[in-house]
Amino acid sequence: MVVGVDLRGIQAYVYSGRRILDAVGRAALVAELTDTSDAEHGIADLVPPNCVVLRDAGGALTAVFPEAGSAREFTARYTRRLRDRAGDLTPVVAHVPYGAAGDATPAAPTTGHGPGPVAAPGGVRAPVSGVDEALAVLPERLREARRHMSALHTPAHGYGITAVCSVGGGPAESVDSSRAQDDHADVHERVAADVARARGIGRRWHRAHSAAWLAGAATATGAPALALPMEVDRLGRDHGEVSRLAVVHIDVNGLGIILGAYRERAGDPRVPGSGAMAQRRLSSRIAGLTEGLARVLVRAVAATVHAGPGQAPTIPGAGATRPVTLYHAPPGPVRIPVRPIVVAGDDLTVLCDARLALSLVRYALDWLDADPERIGDPRDPRVALHRALAAAHGGPPGAGRTVSGHDGGSHTTFVPTVGVGVAVQPVGAPLSLGYDLCEAMCHRAKQHRVALAEADPGTPDEHAVAWTTRFDGVDRVLRRLDQARAAPVPRTGLPLTGTGFTRFLDRYLSGTAPGSLLAGGDTRQRGWLVSALVPLLESGTDPGPELARRAHVTGAPVELPRDWTPGGLLDAVEMMDLYLDPGLAAALDPHRPRPRERAGAAGPGPARPREGARP
């Protein structure tokens, strides 16, 4: 029996709070609820010894059980555990019998023994002969299960309690002594039990990852103790000024295609389930790539910190904005303005000061595009993933995707491309809003990449990036983006390919490019751009007469970026007050190898079936 579990409502659950700690804790809790290797915090105690786990990360679980009874018992115990620890998550479960057991399938959807499951769909179906065929039909069975939701999963809390949870608004069941209620120092925050549980997990996750990612991290000047922030107000906010934070979502492109192709190439047709086991090993390496990227982003930002004696720690850089002032309450650590929230599977979500967002995206793309042969270290997650895919491909040396370096050379890598979405929002806005926006922009960027490939099959495989500074709802933001792209004179260049994104930053926002809006760190033309040129470009009017008038008034030609376009210029004006280039690549070379410092950085070793298991 093949059992598949998919957790619904993960994003709404993770970002339902207003604090970084709430999001971190809930994301870590989701990871623990599908971690079969952790006996203390995960669900290893629920998995019988004669079971083969094929996937257990990112809110999804796939396992092979020897018979239907043990599969049903696991489903009942697991859904009960899920209800007790995270009642707002909805499990979708599908059972796919194969072999002799596949001749008889349930005639109707059923539910597990514990409250809250959504279990296997039924109906008369053709028998499934083997485990590989069962795995192939599992996604469709899960989709069917989503259409047969059980009413038992609905939370049924008692509301005869006067204290209200400060996060979710339901009944408060616990007190968080680390947080004051409504700024009253003598009144502790009242929260629901699941919020208190998630915060405890978040603190543990925070301590572990702060120690792993920042251990031995160098700074530009000084040697202060560094830490990751757990409060939005400590992400580089300048009090008394309008502050913005950015939510950055990075997702691997075409993951299903990559895994499916690898399963076919790496599996042994003579060994049932070998393709699925190989697929799990590759998934682990992709997860290692995501964690390695989170780690290097943190360390790159740390490498730009200036902390002199008696001075407030800052991150300076090229641009018209002020340096980022870092939170520091002596003798405590300096909080760097970046905080990975979700590091799971192929997903990476990061909170950061909005002034660093585009610089972080550029550094991430450069890190992913580094030459694996130049890095050389097999412990580096990029090298490990590249070699695994290259070995499975078995094609000529030129296979993979070609990356053009900044020095004019090129190299080949099997490290996949990513889609990136960035949402800029005011400090204090709900994190759920920023996440929904950045995920929508990431999806739009991925669609742009696919459209380019369909229009020209010879188009190189590239990253894709899109961002927004609007925060008035996902539908309105996407509708405005579509209207701007479809205008007779496009009013935006978004989404951009990876090459287009790099060219955009170098052309419009560089401190040294001729005509750049931030040339020399000055914005002398800002008033004219915003008040005169931008309205013309937004209306689609020819800007030629205005450029001639401006040249006549100033007595010199108007300096604008070379080969500028109305859409690109509008995108640049929107971001020029929110862009700081701290020189991340100069501070920490993205081509340097990143040795594994703890298990999982380069992907764990090959998955081993449990003793006695036979798929």
Coordinates of N, CA and C in Angstrom, one line a residue, residues 312-450:
A312 N 27.1 53.2 15.9 CA 26.0 52.4 15.7 C 26.3 51.5 14.5
P313 N 26.1 50.2 14.5 CA 26.4 49.3 13.4 C 25.5 49.6 12.2
T314 N 26.1 49.7 11.0 CA 25.4 50.0 9.8 C 25.8 49.1 8.7
I315 N 25.0 49.1 7.6 CA 25.4 48.5 6.3 C 25.4 49.7 5.3
P316 N 26.5 50.2 4.9 CA 26.5 51.2 3.9 C 26.5 50.6 2.5
G317 N 26.4 51.5 1.5 CA 26.4 51.0 0.1 C 26.1 52.1 -0.9
A318 N 26.2 51.7 -2.1 CA 26.0 52.7 -3.2 C 24.5 52.8 -3.4
G319 N 24.0 54.0 -3.5 CA 22.6 54.3 -3.7 C 22.2 55.6 -3.1
A320 N 21.0 56.0 -3.3 CA 20.5 57.3 -2.8 C 19.9 57.2 -1.4
T321 N 19.7 56.0 -0.9 CA 19.1 55.8 0.4 C 20.2 55.9 1.5
R322 N 19.7 56.1 2.7 CA 20.7 56.1 3.8 C 21.2 54.7 4.1
P323 N 22.3 54.6 4.7 CA 22.8 53.2 5.2 C 21.8 52.6 6.1
V324 N 21.8 51.3 6.1 CA 20.8 50.5 6.9 C 21.4 50.5 8.3
T325 N 20.6 51.1 9.2 CA 21.0 51.1 10.6 C 20.5 49.8 11.3
L326 N 21.5 49.1 11.9 CA 21.1 47.8 12.5 C 20.7 47.9 14.0
Y327 N 19.9 47.0 14.4 CA 19.4 47.0 15.8 C 20.5 46.5 16.7
H328 N 20.8 47.2 17.7 CA 21.8 46.8 18.7 C 21.5 47.4 20.0
A329 N 21.3 46.5 21.0 CA 21.0 46.9 22.4 C 22.2 46.3 23.2
P330 N 23.2 47.1 23.4 CA 24.4 46.6 24.1 C 24.0 46.1 25.5
P331 N 24.6 45.0 25.9 CA 25.8 44.3 25.3 C 25.3 43.1 24.4
G332 N 24.1 43.2 23.9 CA 23.5 42.1 23.1 C 24.1 42.1 21.7
P333 N 23.7 41.1 20.9 CA 24.3 41.0 19.6 C 23.7 42.0 18.6
V334 N 24.3 42.2 17.5 CA 23.8 43.0 16.4 C 22.9 42.2 15.6
R335 N 21.7 42.7 15.3 CA 20.7 42.0 14.5 C 20.9 42.4 13.0
I336 N 21.2 41.4 12.2 CA 21.4 41.7 10.8 C 20.0 41.7 10.1
P337 N 19.8 42.6 9.1 CA 18.5 42.8 8.5 C 18.1 41.8 7.5
V338 N 18.2 40.5 7.8 CA 17.7 39.5 6.9 C 17.3 38.3 7.7
R339 N 16.2 37.6 7.3 CA 15.7 36.5 8.2 C 15.0 35.5 7.3
P340 N 15.7 34.4 7.0 CA 15.0 33.3 6.3 C 13.8 32.8 7.2
I341 N 12.7 32.7 6.5 CA 11.5 32.2 7.2 C 11.2 30.8 6.9
V342 N 11.1 30.5 5.6 CA 10.8 29.1 5.2 C 12.0 28.6 4.4
V343 N 12.6 27.5 4.9 CA 13.7 26.8 4.2 C 13.3 25.3 4.1
A344 N 12.5 25.0 3.1 CA 12.0 23.6 3.0 C 11.9 23.2 1.5
G345 N 12.4 22.0 1.2 CA 12.3 21.5 -0.2 C 12.9 22.5 -1.1
D346 N 12.2 22.9 -2.1 CA 12.7 23.8 -3.1 C 12.2 25.2 -2.9
D347 N 11.6 25.5 -1.7 CA 11.1 26.8 -1.4 C 12.1 27.5 -0.4
L348 N 12.3 28.8 -0.6 CA 13.0 29.7 0.3 C 12.3 31.0 0.4
T349 N 11.9 31.4 1.5 CA 11.2 32.7 1.8 C 12.1 33.5 2.8
V350 N 12.4 34.7 2.4 CA 13.3 35.5 3.2 C 12.6 36.9 3.5
L351 N 12.7 37.3 4.7 CA 12.4 38.7 5.1 C 13.6 39.5 5.1
C352 N 13.6 40.8 4.6 CA 14.8 41.6 4.7 C 14.4 43.1 4.6
D353 N 15.3 43.9 5.0 CA 15.1 45.4 4.7 C 14.9 45.6 3.2
A354 N 13.9 46.3 2.9 CA 13.5 46.5 1.4 C 14.7 47.1 0.6
R355 N 15.6 47.8 1.3 CA 16.7 48.4 0.6 C 17.7 47.4 0.1
L356 N 17.7 46.2 0.7 CA 18.6 45.1 0.3 C 18.0 44.1 -0.6
A357 N 16.7 44.2 -0.9 CA 16.0 43.1 -1.6 C 16.6 42.8 -2.9
L358 N 16.7 43.8 -3.8 CA 17.2 43.5 -5.2 C 18.6 43.0 -5.2
S359 N 19.4 43.6 -4.3 CA 20.8 43.1 -4.1 C 20.9 41.7 -3.7
L360 N 20.1 41.3 -2.8 CA 20.0 39.9 -2.3 C 19.6 39.0 -3.5
V361 N 18.6 39.4 -4.3 CA 18.2 38.6 -5.4 C 19.3 38.4 -6.4
R362 N 20.0 39.5 -6.7 CA 21.2 39.4 -7.6 C 22.2 38.4 -7.1
Y363 N 22.5 38.5 -5.8 CA 23.6 37.7 -5.2 C 23.1 36.2 -5.3
A364 N 21.8 36.0 -5.0 CA 21.3 34.6 -5.1 C 21.4 34.0 -6.5
L365 N 21.1 34.8 -7.5 CA 21.2 34.3 -8.9 C 22.7 34.0 -9.2
D366 N 23.6 34.9 -8.8 CA 25.0 34.7 -9.1 C 25.5 33.4 -8.4
W367 N 25.1 33.2 -7.1 CA 25.5 32.0 -6.4 C 25.0 30.8 -7.1
L368 N 23.8 30.8 -7.6 CA 23.3 29.6 -8.2 C 23.9 29.3 -9.6
D369 N 24.4 30.4 -10.2 CA 25.0 30.3 -11.6 C 26.5 30.1 -11.5
A370 N 27.1 29.9 -10.3 CA 28.5 29.7 -10.2 C 28.9 28.4 -10.9
D371 N 30.1 28.4 -11.4 CA 30.7 27.3 -12.1 C 31.0 26.1 -11.2
P372 N 30.3 25.0 -11.2 CA 30.6 23.9 -10.3 C 32.0 23.4 -10.4
E373 N 32.6 23.4 -11.6 CA 33.9 22.9 -11.8 C 34.9 23.8 -11.1
R374 N 34.6 25.1 -11.1 CA 35.5 26.1 -10.5 C 35.4 26.0 -9.0
I375 N 34.2 25.7 -8.5 CA 34.1 25.5 -7.0 C 34.8 24.2 -6.6
G376 N 34.5 23.1 -7.2 CA 35.2 21.9 -7.0 C 34.9 21.1 -5.8
D377 N 34.5 21.7 -4.7 CA 34.3 21.0 -3.4 C 33.0 20.2 -3.5
P378 N 33.1 18.9 -3.4 CA 31.9 18.0 -3.4 C 31.0 18.2 -2.3
R379 N 31.4 18.9 -1.2 CA 30.5 19.1 -0.1 C 29.6 20.3 -0.4
D380 N 30.0 21.1 -1.3 CA 29.1 22.3 -1.7 C 27.8 21.8 -2.3
P381 N 26.7 22.3 -1.9 CA 25.4 21.7 -2.4 C 25.2 22.0 -3.9
R382 N 25.8 23.0 -4.4 CA 25.7 23.2 -5.9 C 26.5 22.1 -6.6
V383 N 27.7 21.8 -6.1 CA 28.5 20.8 -6.8 C 27.8 19.4 -6.7
A384 N 27.3 19.1 -5.5 CA 26.7 17.8 -5.2 C 25.5 17.7 -6.2
L385 N 24.6 18.7 -6.3 CA 23.4 18.6 -7.1 C 23.9 18.5 -8.6
H386 N 24.8 19.3 -9.0 CA 25.3 19.3 -10.4 C 25.8 17.9 -10.8
R387 N 26.6 17.3 -9.9 CA 27.2 16.0 -10.3 C 26.1 14.9 -10.3
A388 N 25.2 15.0 -9.4 CA 24.1 14.0 -9.4 C 23.3 14.1 -10.7
L389 N 22.9 15.3 -11.1 CA 22.1 15.4 -12.3 C 22.9 15.1 -13.6
A390 N 24.2 15.5 -13.6 CA 25.1 15.2 -14.7 C 25.3 13.7 -14.9
A391 N 25.5 13.0 -13.8 CA 25.7 11.5 -13.8 C 24.4 10.8 -14.4
A392 N 23.3 11.3 -13.9 CA 22.0 10.7 -14.4 C 21.7 11.0 -15.8
H393 N 22.1 12.2 -16.3 CA 21.8 12.6 -17.6 C 22.6 11.7 -18.6
G394 N 23.9 11.5 -18.3 CA 24.7 10.6 -19.1 C 24.9 11.1 -20.5
G395 N 24.7 12.4 -20.8 CA 24.8 13.0 -22.1 C 26.2 13.5 -22.3
P396 N 26.4 14.3 -23.4 CA 27.7 14.9 -23.7 C 28.0 15.9 -22.7
P397 N 29.3 16.3 -22.6 CA 29.8 17.3 -21.6 C 29.0 18.6 -21.8
G398 N 28.6 19.0 -22.9 CA 27.9 20.2 -23.1 C 26.4 20.2 -22.6
A399 N 25.9 19.1 -22.1 CA 24.6 19.1 -21.6 C 24.4 20.0 -20.4
G400 N 23.1 20.2 -20.0 CA 22.8 21.1 -18.9 C 22.5 22.5 -19.5
R401 N 22.6 23.5 -18.7 CA 22.4 24.9 -19.2 C 23.7 25.7 -19.2
T402 N 23.8 26.6 -20.2 CA 25.0 27.4 -20.3 C 24.8 28.7 -19.7
V403 N 25.8 29.1 -18.8 CA 25.7 30.4 -18.1 C 26.9 31.2 -18.6
S404 N 26.6 32.5 -19.0 CA 27.6 33.4 -19.4 C 28.1 34.2 -18.2
G405 N 29.4 34.1 -18.0 CA 30.0 34.8 -16.8 C 30.2 36.3 -17.1
H406 N 30.4 37.0 -16.0 CA 30.6 38.5 -16.1 C 31.9 38.8 -16.8
D407 N 32.9 37.9 -16.9 CA 34.1 38.1 -17.6 C 34.1 37.8 -19.0
G408 N 32.9 37.4 -19.6 CA 32.8 37.1 -21.0 C 32.8 35.6 -21.3
G409 N 33.3 34.8 -20.3 CA 33.4 33.4 -20.5 C 32.0 32.7 -20.3
S410 N 32.0 31.4 -20.4 CA 30.7 30.7 -20.2 C 31.1 29.3 -19.6
H411 N 30.1 28.7 -18.9 CA 30.3 27.4 -18.4 C 29.0 26.7 -18.3
T412 N 29.0 25.4 -18.0 CA 27.8 24.6 -18.0 C 27.5 24.2 -16.6
T413 N 26.2 24.2 -16.2 CA 25.8 23.7 -14.9 C 24.4 23.0 -15.0
F414 N 24.2 22.1 -14.1 CA 23.0 21.4 -14.0 C 22.1 21.9 -12.9
V415 N 22.7 22.9 -12.1 CA 21.9 23.5 -11.1 C 20.7 24.2 -11.7
P416 N 19.5 23.9 -11.3 CA 18.3 24.5 -11.9 C 18.2 26.0 -11.8
T417 N 17.4 26.5 -12.6 CA 17.0 28.0 -12.5 C 15.9 28.1 -11.5
V418 N 15.7 29.3 -11.1 CA 14.7 29.6 -10.1 C 13.8 30.8 -10.5
G419 N 12.6 30.8 -10.0 CA 11.7 32.0 -10.1 C 11.7 32.7 -8.8
V420 N 11.8 34.1 -8.9 CA 11.9 34.9 -7.7 C 10.8 35.9 -7.8
G421 N 10.1 36.1 -6.6 CA 9.1 37.1 -6.5 C 9.4 38.0 -5.2
V422 N 9.3 39.3 -5.4 CA 9.6 40.2 -4.3 C 8.4 41.1 -4.1
A423 N 8.0 41.2 -2.8 CA 6.9 42.1 -2.4 C 7.4 43.1 -1.4
V424 N 7.3 44.4 -1.6 CA 7.7 45.4 -0.7 C 6.5 45.9 0.0
Q425 N 6.5 46.0 1.3 CA 5.4 46.4 2.1 C 5.8 47.2 3.3
P426 N 4.9 48.0 3.9 CA 5.3 48.8 5.1 C 5.6 47.9 6.3
V427 N 6.5 48.3 7.1 CA 6.7 47.6 8.4 C 5.4 47.6 9.2
G428 N 4.9 46.5 9.7 CA 3.7 46.4 10.4 C 2.5 45.8 9.6
A429 N 2.6 45.8 8.3 CA 1.6 45.1 7.5 C 1.7 43.6 7.7
P430 N 0.6 42.9 7.6 CA 0.6 41.5 7.9 C 1.6 40.7 7.0
L431 N 2.3 39.8 7.5 CA 3.2 39.0 6.7 C 2.5 38.2 5.7
S432 N 1.3 37.8 6.0 CA 0.5 37.0 5.0 C 0.3 37.7 3.7
L433 N 0.1 39.1 3.8 CA -0.1 39.9 2.6 C 1.2 39.9 1.8
G434 N 2.3 40.1 2.4 CA 3.6 40.1 1.7 C 3.9 38.8 1.1
Y435 N 3.6 37.7 1.8 CA 3.8 36.4 1.2 C 2.9 36.1 0.0
D436 N 1.7 36.4 0.1 CA 0.8 36.2 -1.0 C 1.2 37.0 -2.2
L437 N 1.7 38.2 -2.0 CA 2.1 39.0 -3.1 C 3.4 38.5 -3.7
C438 N 4.4 38.1 -2.9 CA 5.6 37.7 -3.5 C 5.4 36.3 -4.2
E439 N 4.6 35.5 -3.6 CA 4.3 34.2 -4.3 C 3.6 34.4 -5.6
A440 N 2.7 35.4 -5.7 CA 2.0 35.7 -7.0 C 3.0 36.3 -8.0
M441 N 4.0 37.1 -7.5 CA 5.0 37.6 -8.4 C 5.9 36.5 -8.9
C442 N 6.2 35.6 -8.0 CA 7.1 34.5 -8.4 C 6.4 33.6 -9.4
H443 N 5.1 33.4 -9.2 CA 4.3 32.6 -10.2 C 4.3 33.3 -11.6
R444 N 4.1 34.6 -11.5 CA 4.1 35.4 -12.8 C 5.4 35.3 -13.5
A445 N 6.5 35.4 -12.7 CA 7.8 35.3 -13.3 C 8.0 33.9 -14.0
K446 N 7.5 32.8 -13.3 CA 7.7 31.5 -13.9 C 6.8 31.4 -15.2
Q447 N 5.7 32.0 -15.2 CA 4.9 32.0 -16.4 C 5.6 32.7 -17.5
H448 N 6.2 33.8 -17.2 CA 7.0 34.5 -18.2 C 8.1 33.6 -18.8
R449 N 8.8 32.9 -18.0 CA 9.8 32.0 -18.4 C 9.3 30.9 -19.4
V450 N 8.2 30.3 -19.0 CA 7.5 29.3 -19.8 C 7.1 29.9 -21.2

